[in-house]
């Protein structure tokens, strides 16, 4: 029988992890005789009772495995590291809040058995806040339009990855990897499972403006040079416009020397306009420089505090 690894990153998900465990177990109980499974929970130093609940599950079921991080390593590194610890013939990344529906597991497995090394979950509808869904969809369209590589719209990381692809991820030397971009770029012939994303079962999302912005900028700097080239093009266009305006003013002043008064308003407006453009693109350059700085430090993805129910050494 083939072994499937379910990888669930979690942070302060005490009300949700046991229900997710039950639903995943029910799916594999229905598939008994065809697949075995392990359910890896990687906890990002939760401050509630998440680890206590997980240890209770692990004591009753050896299929439940736990990695507890020494500190909160963020929403980028921890899921990627957890996926790299999977030992199955295929691994599925599934969040703890049940917004990645476990009942779709058989569909993912079917497409995998048909030959797709990577099967991605694409949320074509969502029951989350309509404004947030619209903003996320807009981001996916923008990054798809400017990216130098293929991108998958409305793909959050929820998917199934063959052992060979997981091995490829282990070889990626990136301390802050953009998982969605790696999947789109190196996943080959992607299988797709479309679904409607449900609301969170309990609690509120831990994503805030900063984490969403961080994810967005990570996508931009990893897959596009368009923002940098926009600085060159806009600078050239603004310079040409300034030169044209200067010529027009000069000619107008020569023709109406006594009556034409320039005033301070155009000078002040122009000064603040060009200063704001410079600051904006200085920030863009700073994002790319920050990404390079993160790369060259070669720090580990996470540091573990403890493992439960693992027999092998960390990968």
JSON list of C-alpha atoms in Angstrom, two decimals, residues 49-273:
[
{"chain": "A", "resi": 49, "resn": "UNK", "atom": "CA", "xyz": [-3.35, 24.55, 24.25]},
{"chain": "A", "resi": 50, "resn": "UNK", "atom": "CA", "xyz": [-2.71, 23.36, 20.68]},
{"chain": "A", "resi": 51, "resn": "UNK", "atom": "CA", "xyz": [0.36, 21.29, 21.58]},
{"chain": "A", "resi": 52, "resn": "UNK", "atom": "CA", "xyz": [-1.44, 19.69, 24.52]},
{"chain": "A", "resi": 53, "resn": "UNK", "atom": "CA", "xyz": [-4.33, 18.61, 22.28]},
{"chain": "A", "resi": 54, "resn": "UNK", "atom": "CA", "xyz": [-1.93, 17.29, 19.64]},
{"chain": "A", "resi": 55, "resn": "UNK", "atom": "CA", "xyz": [0.04, 15.27, 22.20]},
{"chain": "A", "resi": 56, "resn": "UNK", "atom": "CA", "xyz": [-3.20, 13.71, 23.37]},
{"chain": "A", "resi": 57, "resn": "UNK", "atom": "CA", "xyz": [-4.00, 12.67, 19.80]},
{"chain": "A", "resi": 58, "resn": "UNK", "atom": "CA", "xyz": [-0.48, 11.34, 19.27]},
{"chain": "A", "resi": 59, "resn": "UNK", "atom": "CA", "xyz": [-0.71, 9.23, 22.44]},
{"chain": "A", "resi": 60, "resn": "UNK", "atom": "CA", "xyz": [-3.81, 7.50, 21.06]},
{"chain": "A", "resi": 61, "resn": "UNK", "atom": "CA", "xyz": [-2.81, 7.26, 17.40]},
{"chain": "A", "resi": 62, "resn": "UNK", "atom": "CA", "xyz": [0.71, 6.56, 16.12]},
{"chain": "A", "resi": 63, "resn": "UNK", "atom": "CA", "xyz": [-0.29, 8.02, 12.75]},
{"chain": "A", "resi": 64, "resn": "UNK", "atom": "CA", "xyz": [-0.23, 11.45, 14.36]},
{"chain": "A", "resi": 65, "resn": "UNK", "atom": "CA", "xyz": [3.25, 12.99, 14.40]},
{"chain": "A", "resi": 66, "resn": "UNK", "atom": "CA", "xyz": [4.17, 16.33, 15.89]},
{"chain": "A", "resi": 67, "resn": "UNK", "atom": "CA", "xyz": [6.97, 18.81, 15.33]},
{"chain": "A", "resi": 68, "resn": "UNK", "atom": "CA", "xyz": [7.06, 21.68, 17.82]},
{"chain": "A", "resi": 69, "resn": "UNK", "atom": "CA", "xyz": [9.14, 24.66, 16.73]},
{"chain": "A", "resi": 70, "resn": "UNK", "atom": "CA", "xyz": [11.36, 26.42, 19.24]},
{"chain": "A", "resi": 71, "resn": "UNK", "atom": "CA", "xyz": [9.76, 29.75, 18.28]},
{"chain": "A", "resi": 72, "resn": "UNK", "atom": "CA", "xyz": [7.36, 31.20, 15.75]},
{"chain": "A", "resi": 73, "resn": "UNK", "atom": "CA", "xyz": [9.14, 31.03, 12.40]},
{"chain": "A", "resi": 74, "resn": "UNK", "atom": "CA", "xyz": [6.29, 32.52, 10.41]},
{"chain": "A", "resi": 75, "resn": "UNK", "atom": "CA", "xyz": [3.79, 31.39, 7.83]},
{"chain": "A", "resi": 76, "resn": "UNK", "atom": "CA", "xyz": [6.37, 30.86, 5.05]},
{"chain": "A", "resi": 77, "resn": "UNK", "atom": "CA", "xyz": [9.11, 28.72, 6.54]},
{"chain": "A", "resi": 78, "resn": "UNK", "atom": "CA", "xyz": [7.21, 26.43, 8.90]},
{"chain": "A", "resi": 79, "resn": "UNK", "atom": "CA", "xyz": [4.82, 24.84, 6.32]},
{"chain": "A", "resi": 80, "resn": "UNK", "atom": "CA", "xyz": [7.68, 24.37, 3.85]},
{"chain": "A", "resi": 81, "resn": "UNK", "atom": "CA", "xyz": [9.83, 22.68, 6.49]},
{"chain": "A", "resi": 82, "resn": "UNK", "atom": "CA", "xyz": [6.98, 20.44, 7.57]},
{"chain": "A", "resi": 83, "resn": "UNK", "atom": "CA", "xyz": [6.41, 19.31, 3.98]},
{"chain": "A", "resi": 84, "resn": "UNK", "atom": "CA", "xyz": [10.09, 18.42, 3.68]},
{"chain": "A", "resi": 85, "resn": "UNK", "atom": "CA", "xyz": [9.74, 16.06, 6.68]},
{"chain": "A", "resi": 86, "resn": "UNK", "atom": "CA", "xyz": [7.08, 13.93, 4.97]},
{"chain": "A", "resi": 87, "resn": "UNK", "atom": "CA", "xyz": [8.05, 10.29, 4.41]},
{"chain": "A", "resi": 88, "resn": "UNK", "atom": "CA", "xyz": [5.10, 9.19, 2.26]},
{"chain": "A", "resi": 89, "resn": "UNK", "atom": "CA", "xyz": [4.91, 8.34, -1.42]},
{"chain": "A", "resi": 90, "resn": "UNK", "atom": "CA", "xyz": [3.00, 11.62, -1.68]},
{"chain": "A", "resi": 91, "resn": "UNK", "atom": "CA", "xyz": [2.37, 14.50, 0.71]},
{"chain": "A", "resi": 92, "resn": "UNK", "atom": "CA", "xyz": [-0.57, 16.84, 1.11]},
{"chain": "A", "resi": 93, "resn": "UNK", "atom": "CA", "xyz": [-0.33, 20.32, 2.62]},
{"chain": "A", "resi": 94, "resn": "UNK", "atom": "CA", "xyz": [-3.53, 21.15, 4.52]},
{"chain": "A", "resi": 95, "resn": "UNK", "atom": "CA", "xyz": [-4.16, 24.05, 6.90]},
{"chain": "A", "resi": 96, "resn": "UNK", "atom": "CA", "xyz": [-5.55, 23.50, 10.39]},
{"chain": "A", "resi": 97, "resn": "UNK", "atom": "CA", "xyz": [-8.63, 25.74, 10.17]},
{"chain": "A", "resi": 98, "resn": "UNK", "atom": "CA", "xyz": [-10.54, 23.34, 7.84]},
{"chain": "A", "resi": 99, "resn": "UNK", "atom": "CA", "xyz": [-10.59, 25.85, 5.00]},
{"chain": "A", "resi": 100, "resn": "UNK", "atom": "CA", "xyz": [-8.82, 23.12, 3.00]},
{"chain": "A", "resi": 101, "resn": "UNK", "atom": "CA", "xyz": [-11.65, 20.53, 2.91]},
{"chain": "A", "resi": 102, "resn": "UNK", "atom": "CA", "xyz": [-10.45, 16.99, 3.87]},
{"chain": "A", "resi": 103, "resn": "UNK", "atom": "CA", "xyz": [-13.29, 15.44, 1.84]},
{"chain": "A", "resi": 104, "resn": "UNK", "atom": "CA", "xyz": [-11.35, 16.37, -1.30]},
{"chain": "A", "resi": 105, "resn": "UNK", "atom": "CA", "xyz": [-8.53, 13.94, -0.44]},
{"chain": "A", "resi": 106, "resn": "UNK", "atom": "CA", "xyz": [-9.89, 11.14, -2.71]},
{"chain": "A", "resi": 107, "resn": "UNK", "atom": "CA", "xyz": [-10.02, 13.53, -5.68]},
{"chain": "A", "resi": 108, "resn": "UNK", "atom": "CA", "xyz": [-6.39, 14.53, -5.15]},
{"chain": "A", "resi": 109, "resn": "UNK", "atom": "CA", "xyz": [-5.35, 10.89, -4.89]},
{"chain": "A", "resi": 110, "resn": "UNK", "atom": "CA", "xyz": [-7.22, 9.97, -8.06]},
{"chain": "A", "resi": 111, "resn": "UNK", "atom": "CA", "xyz": [-5.46, 12.65, -10.12]},
{"chain": "A", "resi": 112, "resn": "UNK", "atom": "CA", "xyz": [-2.13, 11.61, -8.59]},
{"chain": "A", "resi": 113, "resn": "UNK", "atom": "CA", "xyz": [-2.75, 7.98, -9.54]},
{"chain": "A", "resi": 114, "resn": "UNK", "atom": "CA", "xyz": [-3.51, 9.15, -13.08]},
{"chain": "A", "resi": 115, "resn": "UNK", "atom": "CA", "xyz": [0.05, 10.43, -13.36]},
{"chain": "A", "resi": 116, "resn": "UNK", "atom": "CA", "xyz": [0.12, 14.03, -12.09]},
{"chain": "A", "resi": 117, "resn": "UNK", "atom": "CA", "xyz": [3.15, 14.55, -9.88]},
{"chain": "A", "resi": 118, "resn": "UNK", "atom": "CA", "xyz": [1.56, 17.67, -8.40]},
{"chain": "A", "resi": 119, "resn": "UNK", "atom": "CA", "xyz": [-2.16, 18.26, -7.85]},
{"chain": "A", "resi": 120, "resn": "UNK", "atom": "CA", "xyz": [-3.17, 21.75, -6.73]},
{"chain": "A", "resi": 121, "resn": "UNK", "atom": "CA", "xyz": [-6.35, 22.94, -5.05]},
{"chain": "A", "resi": 122, "resn": "UNK", "atom": "CA", "xyz": [-7.84, 25.97, -6.82]},
{"chain": "A", "resi": 123, "resn": "UNK", "atom": "CA", "xyz": [-10.51, 27.88, -4.92]},
{"chain": "A", "resi": 124, "resn": "UNK", "atom": "CA", "xyz": [-12.84, 29.21, -7.60]},
{"chain": "A", "resi": 125, "resn": "UNK", "atom": "CA", "xyz": [-15.27, 30.40, -4.91]},
{"chain": "A", "resi": 126, "resn": "UNK", "atom": "CA", "xyz": [-14.93, 31.38, -1.29]},
{"chain": "A", "resi": 127, "resn": "UNK", "atom": "CA", "xyz": [-17.23, 31.97, 1.67]},
{"chain": "A", "resi": 128, "resn": "UNK", "atom": "CA", "xyz": [-14.71, 34.29, 3.31]},
{"chain": "A", "resi": 129, "resn": "UNK", "atom": "CA", "xyz": [-15.06, 38.08, 3.43]},
{"chain": "A", "resi": 130, "resn": "UNK", "atom": "CA", "xyz": [-15.95, 39.18, -0.15]},
{"chain": "A", "resi": 131, "resn": "UNK", "atom": "CA", "xyz": [-13.58, 42.15, 0.04]},
{"chain": "A", "resi": 132, "resn": "UNK", "atom": "CA", "xyz": [-10.64, 39.95, 1.06]},
{"chain": "A", "resi": 133, "resn": "UNK", "atom": "CA", "xyz": [-11.46, 37.42, -1.64]},
{"chain": "A", "resi": 134, "resn": "UNK", "atom": "CA", "xyz": [-11.56, 40.20, -4.24]},
{"chain": "A", "resi": 135, "resn": "UNK", "atom": "CA", "xyz": [-8.20, 41.58, -3.05]},
{"chain": "A", "resi": 136, "resn": "UNK", "atom": "CA", "xyz": [-6.60, 38.13, -3.13]},
{"chain": "A", "resi": 137, "resn": "UNK", "atom": "CA", "xyz": [-7.98, 37.43, -6.60]},
{"chain": "A", "resi": 138, "resn": "UNK", "atom": "CA", "xyz": [-6.65, 40.77, -7.84]},
{"chain": "A", "resi": 139, "resn": "UNK", "atom": "CA", "xyz": [-3.21, 39.96, -6.46]},
{"chain": "A", "resi": 140, "resn": "UNK", "atom": "CA", "xyz": [-3.16, 36.58, -8.24]},
{"chain": "A", "resi": 141, "resn": "UNK", "atom": "CA", "xyz": [-4.12, 38.25, -11.53]},
{"chain": "A", "resi": 142, "resn": "UNK", "atom": "CA", "xyz": [-1.44, 40.94, -11.18]},
{"chain": "A", "resi": 143, "resn": "UNK", "atom": "CA", "xyz": [1.37, 38.54, -10.32]},
{"chain": "A", "resi": 144, "resn": "UNK", "atom": "CA", "xyz": [0.29, 36.21, -13.12]},
{"chain": "A", "resi": 145, "resn": "UNK", "atom": "CA", "xyz": [0.40, 39.11, -15.58]},
{"chain": "A", "resi": 146, "resn": "UNK", "atom": "CA", "xyz": [3.89, 40.31, -14.66]},
{"chain": "A", "resi": 147, "resn": "UNK", "atom": "CA", "xyz": [5.55, 37.02, -13.67]},
{"chain": "A", "resi": 148, "resn": "UNK", "atom": "CA", "xyz": [8.34, 35.60, -15.77]},
{"chain": "A", "resi": 149, "resn": "UNK", "atom": "CA", "xyz": [7.12, 32.07, -14.98]},
{"chain": "A", "resi": 150, "resn": "UNK", "atom": "CA", "xyz": [3.77, 30.32, -14.83]},
{"chain": "A", "resi": 151, "resn": "UNK", "atom": "CA", "xyz": [1.51, 31.15, -11.88]},
{"chain": "A", "resi": 152, "resn": "UNK", "atom": "CA", "xyz": [-1.67, 29.42, -10.67]},
{"chain": "A", "resi": 153, "resn": "UNK", "atom": "CA", "xyz": [-4.51, 31.75, -9.76]},
{"chain": "A", "resi": 154, "resn": "UNK", "atom": "CA", "xyz": [-6.27, 31.21, -6.41]},
{"chain": "A", "resi": 155, "resn": "UNK", "atom": "CA", "xyz": [-3.80, 28.54, -5.31]},
{"chain": "A", "resi": 156, "resn": "UNK", "atom": "CA", "xyz": [-2.84, 28.83, -1.64]},
{"chain": "A", "resi": 157, "resn": "UNK", "atom": "CA", "xyz": [-0.53, 25.82, -1.26]},
{"chain": "A", "resi": 158, "resn": "UNK", "atom": "CA", "xyz": [-3.31, 23.30, -0.62]},
{"chain": "A", "resi": 159, "resn": "UNK", "atom": "CA", "xyz": [-2.31, 20.37, -2.80]},
{"chain": "A", "resi": 160, "resn": "UNK", "atom": "CA", "xyz": [-0.75, 16.95, -3.19]},
{"chain": "A", "resi": 161, "resn": "UNK", "atom": "CA", "xyz": [2.94, 16.54, -4.02]},
{"chain": "A", "resi": 162, "resn": "UNK", "atom": "CA", "xyz": [4.63, 13.39, -5.21]},
{"chain": "A", "resi": 163, "resn": "UNK", "atom": "CA", "xyz": [7.68, 12.10, -3.33]},
{"chain": "A", "resi": 164, "resn": "UNK", "atom": "CA", "xyz": [9.91, 13.17, -6.25]},
{"chain": "A", "resi": 165, "resn": "UNK", "atom": "CA", "xyz": [8.66, 16.75, -5.99]},
{"chain": "A", "resi": 166, "resn": "UNK", "atom": "CA", "xyz": [9.12, 16.78, -2.21]},
{"chain": "A", "resi": 167, "resn": "UNK", "atom": "CA", "xyz": [12.69, 15.63, -2.80]},
{"chain": "A", "resi": 168, "resn": "UNK", "atom": "CA", "xyz": [13.13, 18.57, -5.19]},
{"chain": "A", "resi": 169, "resn": "UNK", "atom": "CA", "xyz": [11.87, 20.94, -2.49]},
{"chain": "A", "resi": 170, "resn": "UNK", "atom": "CA", "xyz": [14.43, 19.53, -0.06]},
{"chain": "A", "resi": 171, "resn": "UNK", "atom": "CA", "xyz": [17.18, 20.49, -2.50]},
{"chain": "A", "resi": 172, "resn": "UNK", "atom": "CA", "xyz": [16.03, 24.12, -2.73]},
{"chain": "A", "resi": 173, "resn": "UNK", "atom": "CA", "xyz": [18.61, 26.33, -1.02]},
{"chain": "A", "resi": 174, "resn": "UNK", "atom": "CA", "xyz": [16.27, 29.11, 0.04]},
{"chain": "A", "resi": 175, "resn": "UNK", "atom": "CA", "xyz": [15.77, 30.20, 3.67]},
{"chain": "A", "resi": 176, "resn": "UNK", "atom": "CA", "xyz": [12.51, 31.99, 2.77]},
{"chain": "A", "resi": 177, "resn": "UNK", "atom": "CA", "xyz": [10.90, 29.99, -0.06]},
{"chain": "A", "resi": 178, "resn": "UNK", "atom": "CA", "xyz": [7.82, 31.10, -2.00]},
{"chain": "A", "resi": 179, "resn": "UNK", "atom": "CA", "xyz": [6.05, 27.75, -2.10]},
{"chain": "A", "resi": 180, "resn": "UNK", "atom": "CA", "xyz": [3.32, 28.73, -4.56]},
{"chain": "A", "resi": 181, "resn": "UNK", "atom": "CA", "xyz": [5.84, 29.96, -7.09]},
{"chain": "A", "resi": 182, "resn": "UNK", "atom": "CA", "xyz": [8.00, 26.85, -6.78]},
{"chain": "A", "resi": 183, "resn": "UNK", "atom": "CA", "xyz": [4.97, 24.63, -7.38]},
{"chain": "A", "resi": 184, "resn": "UNK", "atom": "CA", "xyz": [3.89, 26.58, -10.45]},
{"chain": "A", "resi": 185, "resn": "UNK", "atom": "CA", "xyz": [7.41, 26.76, -11.88]},
{"chain": "A", "resi": 186, "resn": "UNK", "atom": "CA", "xyz": [8.62, 23.20, -11.27]},
{"chain": "A", "resi": 187, "resn": "UNK", "atom": "CA", "xyz": [5.41, 21.21, -10.82]},
{"chain": "A", "resi": 188, "resn": "UNK", "atom": "CA", "xyz": [5.17, 20.13, -14.46]},
{"chain": "A", "resi": 189, "resn": "UNK", "atom": "CA", "xyz": [1.78, 18.95, -15.68]},
{"chain": "A", "resi": 190, "resn": "UNK", "atom": "CA", "xyz": [-0.39, 20.12, -12.78]},
{"chain": "A", "resi": 191, "resn": "UNK", "atom": "CA", "xyz": [-3.63, 18.40, -11.87]},
{"chain": "A", "resi": 192, "resn": "UNK", "atom": "CA", "xyz": [-6.29, 20.76, -10.55]},
{"chain": "A", "resi": 193, "resn": "UNK", "atom": "CA", "xyz": [-9.09, 20.25, -8.02]},
{"chain": "A", "resi": 194, "resn": "UNK", "atom": "CA", "xyz": [-11.58, 23.12, -7.91]},
{"chain": "A", "resi": 195, "resn": "UNK", "atom": "CA", "xyz": [-13.41, 23.81, -4.67]},
{"chain": "A", "resi": 196, "resn": "UNK", "atom": "CA", "xyz": [-15.33, 26.40, -2.70]},
{"chain": "A", "resi": 197, "resn": "UNK", "atom": "CA", "xyz": [-13.33, 27.55, 0.30]},
{"chain": "A", "resi": 198, "resn": "UNK", "atom": "CA", "xyz": [-15.46, 27.36, 3.48]},
{"chain": "A", "resi": 199, "resn": "UNK", "atom": "CA", "xyz": [-15.30, 29.73, 6.42]},
{"chain": "A", "resi": 200, "resn": "UNK", "atom": "CA", "xyz": [-13.04, 28.96, 9.36]},
{"chain": "A", "resi": 201, "resn": "UNK", "atom": "CA", "xyz": [-14.69, 26.49, 11.72]},
{"chain": "A", "resi": 202, "resn": "UNK", "atom": "CA", "xyz": [-13.50, 28.23, 14.91]},
{"chain": "A", "resi": 203, "resn": "UNK", "atom": "CA", "xyz": [-11.51, 31.32, 15.76]},
{"chain": "A", "resi": 204, "resn": "UNK", "atom": "CA", "xyz": [-10.19, 34.09, 13.52]},
{"chain": "A", "resi": 205, "resn": "UNK", "atom": "CA", "xyz": [-7.45, 34.07, 10.93]},
{"chain": "A", "resi": 206, "resn": "UNK", "atom": "CA", "xyz": [-3.91, 34.82, 12.07]},
{"chain": "A", "resi": 207, "resn": "UNK", "atom": "CA", "xyz": [-3.12, 36.54, 8.79]},
{"chain": "A", "resi": 208, "resn": "UNK", "atom": "CA", "xyz": [-2.95, 40.31, 9.04]},
{"chain": "A", "resi": 209, "resn": "UNK", "atom": "CA", "xyz": [-1.98, 43.11, 6.68]},
{"chain": "A", "resi": 210, "resn": "UNK", "atom": "CA", "xyz": [1.73, 42.54, 7.27]},
{"chain": "A", "resi": 211, "resn": "UNK", "atom": "CA", "xyz": [1.67, 38.79, 6.58]},
{"chain": "A", "resi": 212, "resn": "UNK", "atom": "CA", "xyz": [-0.42, 39.28, 3.43]},
{"chain": "A", "resi": 213, "resn": "UNK", "atom": "CA", "xyz": [1.89, 42.07, 2.25]},
{"chain": "A", "resi": 214, "resn": "UNK", "atom": "CA", "xyz": [4.90, 39.90, 3.01]},
{"chain": "A", "resi": 215, "resn": "UNK", "atom": "CA", "xyz": [3.48, 37.08, 0.89]},
{"chain": "A", "resi": 216, "resn": "UNK", "atom": "CA", "xyz": [2.63, 39.44, -1.95]},
{"chain": "A", "resi": 217, "resn": "UNK", "atom": "CA", "xyz": [6.08, 41.05, -2.07]},
{"chain": "A", "resi": 218, "resn": "UNK", "atom": "CA", "xyz": [7.76, 37.66, -1.82]},
{"chain": "A", "resi": 219, "resn": "UNK", "atom": "CA", "xyz": [5.87, 36.62, -4.94]},
{"chain": "A", "resi": 220, "resn": "UNK", "atom": "CA", "xyz": [6.85, 39.78, -6.80]},
{"chain": "A", "resi": 221, "resn": "UNK", "atom": "CA", "xyz": [10.58, 39.74, -6.01]},
{"chain": "A", "resi": 222, "resn": "UNK", "atom": "CA", "xyz": [10.90, 36.00, -6.70]},
{"chain": "A", "resi": 223, "resn": "UNK", "atom": "CA", "xyz": [9.17, 35.94, -10.05]},
{"chain": "A", "resi": 224, "resn": "UNK", "atom": "CA", "xyz": [9.31, 39.34, -11.69]},
{"chain": "A", "resi": 225, "resn": "UNK", "atom": "CA", "xyz": [11.71, 42.20, -12.50]},
{"chain": "A", "resi": 226, "resn": "UNK", "atom": "CA", "xyz": [8.86, 44.35, -13.79]},
{"chain": "A", "resi": 227, "resn": "UNK", "atom": "CA", "xyz": [8.73, 46.64, -10.68]},
{"chain": "A", "resi": 228, "resn": "UNK", "atom": "CA", "xyz": [12.42, 47.46, -11.11]},
{"chain": "A", "resi": 229, "resn": "UNK", "atom": "CA", "xyz": [12.05, 48.14, -14.82]},
{"chain": "A", "resi": 230, "resn": "UNK", "atom": "CA", "xyz": [8.99, 50.27, -14.15]},
{"chain": "A", "resi": 231, "resn": "UNK", "atom": "CA", "xyz": [11.28, 52.59, -12.19]},
{"chain": "A", "resi": 232, "resn": "UNK", "atom": "CA", "xyz": [13.46, 53.07, -15.28]},
{"chain": "A", "resi": 233, "resn": "UNK", "atom": "CA", "xyz": [10.54, 53.58, -17.64]},
{"chain": "A", "resi": 234, "resn": "UNK", "atom": "CA", "xyz": [8.64, 55.91, -15.32]},
{"chain": "A", "resi": 235, "resn": "UNK", "atom": "CA", "xyz": [11.79, 57.88, -14.58]},
{"chain": "A", "resi": 236, "resn": "UNK", "atom": "CA", "xyz": [12.42, 58.34, -18.29]},
{"chain": "A", "resi": 237, "resn": "UNK", "atom": "CA", "xyz": [8.80, 59.35, -18.91]},
{"chain": "A", "resi": 238, "resn": "UNK", "atom": "CA", "xyz": [8.77, 61.79, -15.99]},
{"chain": "A", "resi": 239, "resn": "UNK", "atom": "CA", "xyz": [12.06, 63.31, -17.16]},
{"chain": "A", "resi": 240, "resn": "UNK", "atom": "CA", "xyz": [10.72, 63.76, -20.68]},
{"chain": "A", "resi": 241, "resn": "UNK", "atom": "CA", "xyz": [7.52, 65.34, -19.33]},
{"chain": "A", "resi": 242, "resn": "UNK", "atom": "CA", "xyz": [9.52, 67.70, -17.12]},
{"chain": "A", "resi": 243, "resn": "UNK", "atom": "CA", "xyz": [11.68, 68.76, -20.05]},
{"chain": "A", "resi": 244, "resn": "UNK", "atom": "CA", "xyz": [8.61, 69.39, -22.19]},
{"chain": "A", "resi": 245, "resn": "UNK", "atom": "CA", "xyz": [6.95, 71.41, -19.40]},
{"chain": "A", "resi": 246, "resn": "UNK", "atom": "CA", "xyz": [10.12, 73.46, -18.95]},
{"chain": "A", "resi": 247, "resn": "UNK", "atom": "CA", "xyz": [10.24, 74.28, -22.68]},
{"chain": "A", "resi": 248, "resn": "UNK", "atom": "CA", "xyz": [6.56, 75.27, -22.71]},
{"chain": "A", "resi": 249, "resn": "UNK", "atom": "CA", "xyz": [6.99, 77.53, -19.69]},
{"chain": "A", "resi": 250, "resn": "UNK", "atom": "CA", "xyz": [10.14, 79.07, -21.14]},
{"chain": "A", "resi": 251, "resn": "UNK", "atom": "CA", "xyz": [8.48, 79.86, -24.48]},
{"chain": "A", "resi": 252, "resn": "UNK", "atom": "CA", "xyz": [5.35, 81.17, -22.75]},
{"chain": "A", "resi": 253, "resn": "UNK", "atom": "CA", "xyz": [7.46, 83.43, -20.52]},
{"chain": "A", "resi": 254, "resn": "UNK", "atom": "CA", "xyz": [9.32, 84.83, -23.53]},
{"chain": "A", "resi": 255, "resn": "UNK", "atom": "CA", "xyz": [6.03, 85.60, -25.30]},
{"chain": "A", "resi": 256, "resn": "UNK", "atom": "CA", "xyz": [4.27, 87.11, -22.26]},
{"chain": "A", "resi": 257, "resn": "UNK", "atom": "CA", "xyz": [7.18, 88.45, -20.23]},
{"chain": "A", "resi": 258, "resn": "UNK", "atom": "CA", "xyz": [5.25, 91.14, -18.35]},
{"chain": "A", "resi": 259, "resn": "UNK", "atom": "CA", "xyz": [1.95, 89.34, -17.63]},
{"chain": "A", "resi": 260, "resn": "UNK", "atom": "CA", "xyz": [2.87, 85.65, -17.07]},
{"chain": "A", "resi": 261, "resn": "UNK", "atom": "CA", "xyz": [3.49, 84.73, -13.42]},
{"chain": "A", "resi": 262, "resn": "UNK", "atom": "CA", "xyz": [4.64, 81.20, -12.64]},
{"chain": "A", "resi": 263, "resn": "UNK", "atom": "CA", "xyz": [3.80, 81.15, -8.93]},
{"chain": "A", "resi": 264, "resn": "UNK", "atom": "CA", "xyz": [4.88, 78.58, -6.32]},
{"chain": "A", "resi": 265, "resn": "UNK", "atom": "CA", "xyz": [2.07, 76.05, -6.75]},
{"chain": "A", "resi": 266, "resn": "UNK", "atom": "CA", "xyz": [3.51, 74.21, -9.81]},
{"chain": "A", "resi": 267, "resn": "UNK", "atom": "CA", "xyz": [6.95, 74.08, -8.18]},
{"chain": "A", "resi": 268, "resn": "UNK", "atom": "CA", "xyz": [5.63, 72.66, -4.89]},
{"chain": "A", "resi": 269, "resn": "UNK", "atom": "CA", "xyz": [3.33, 70.15, -6.60]},
{"chain": "A", "resi": 270, "resn": "UNK", "atom": "CA", "xyz": [6.08, 68.99, -8.94]},
{"chain": "A", "resi": 271, "resn": "UNK", "atom": "CA", "xyz": [8.55, 68.68, -6.07]},
{"chain": "A", "resi": 272, "resn": "UNK", "atom": "CA", "xyz": [6.29, 66.47, -3.96]},
{"chain": "A", "resi": 273, "resn": "UNK", "atom": "CA", "xyz": [5.19, 64.43, -6.97]}
]
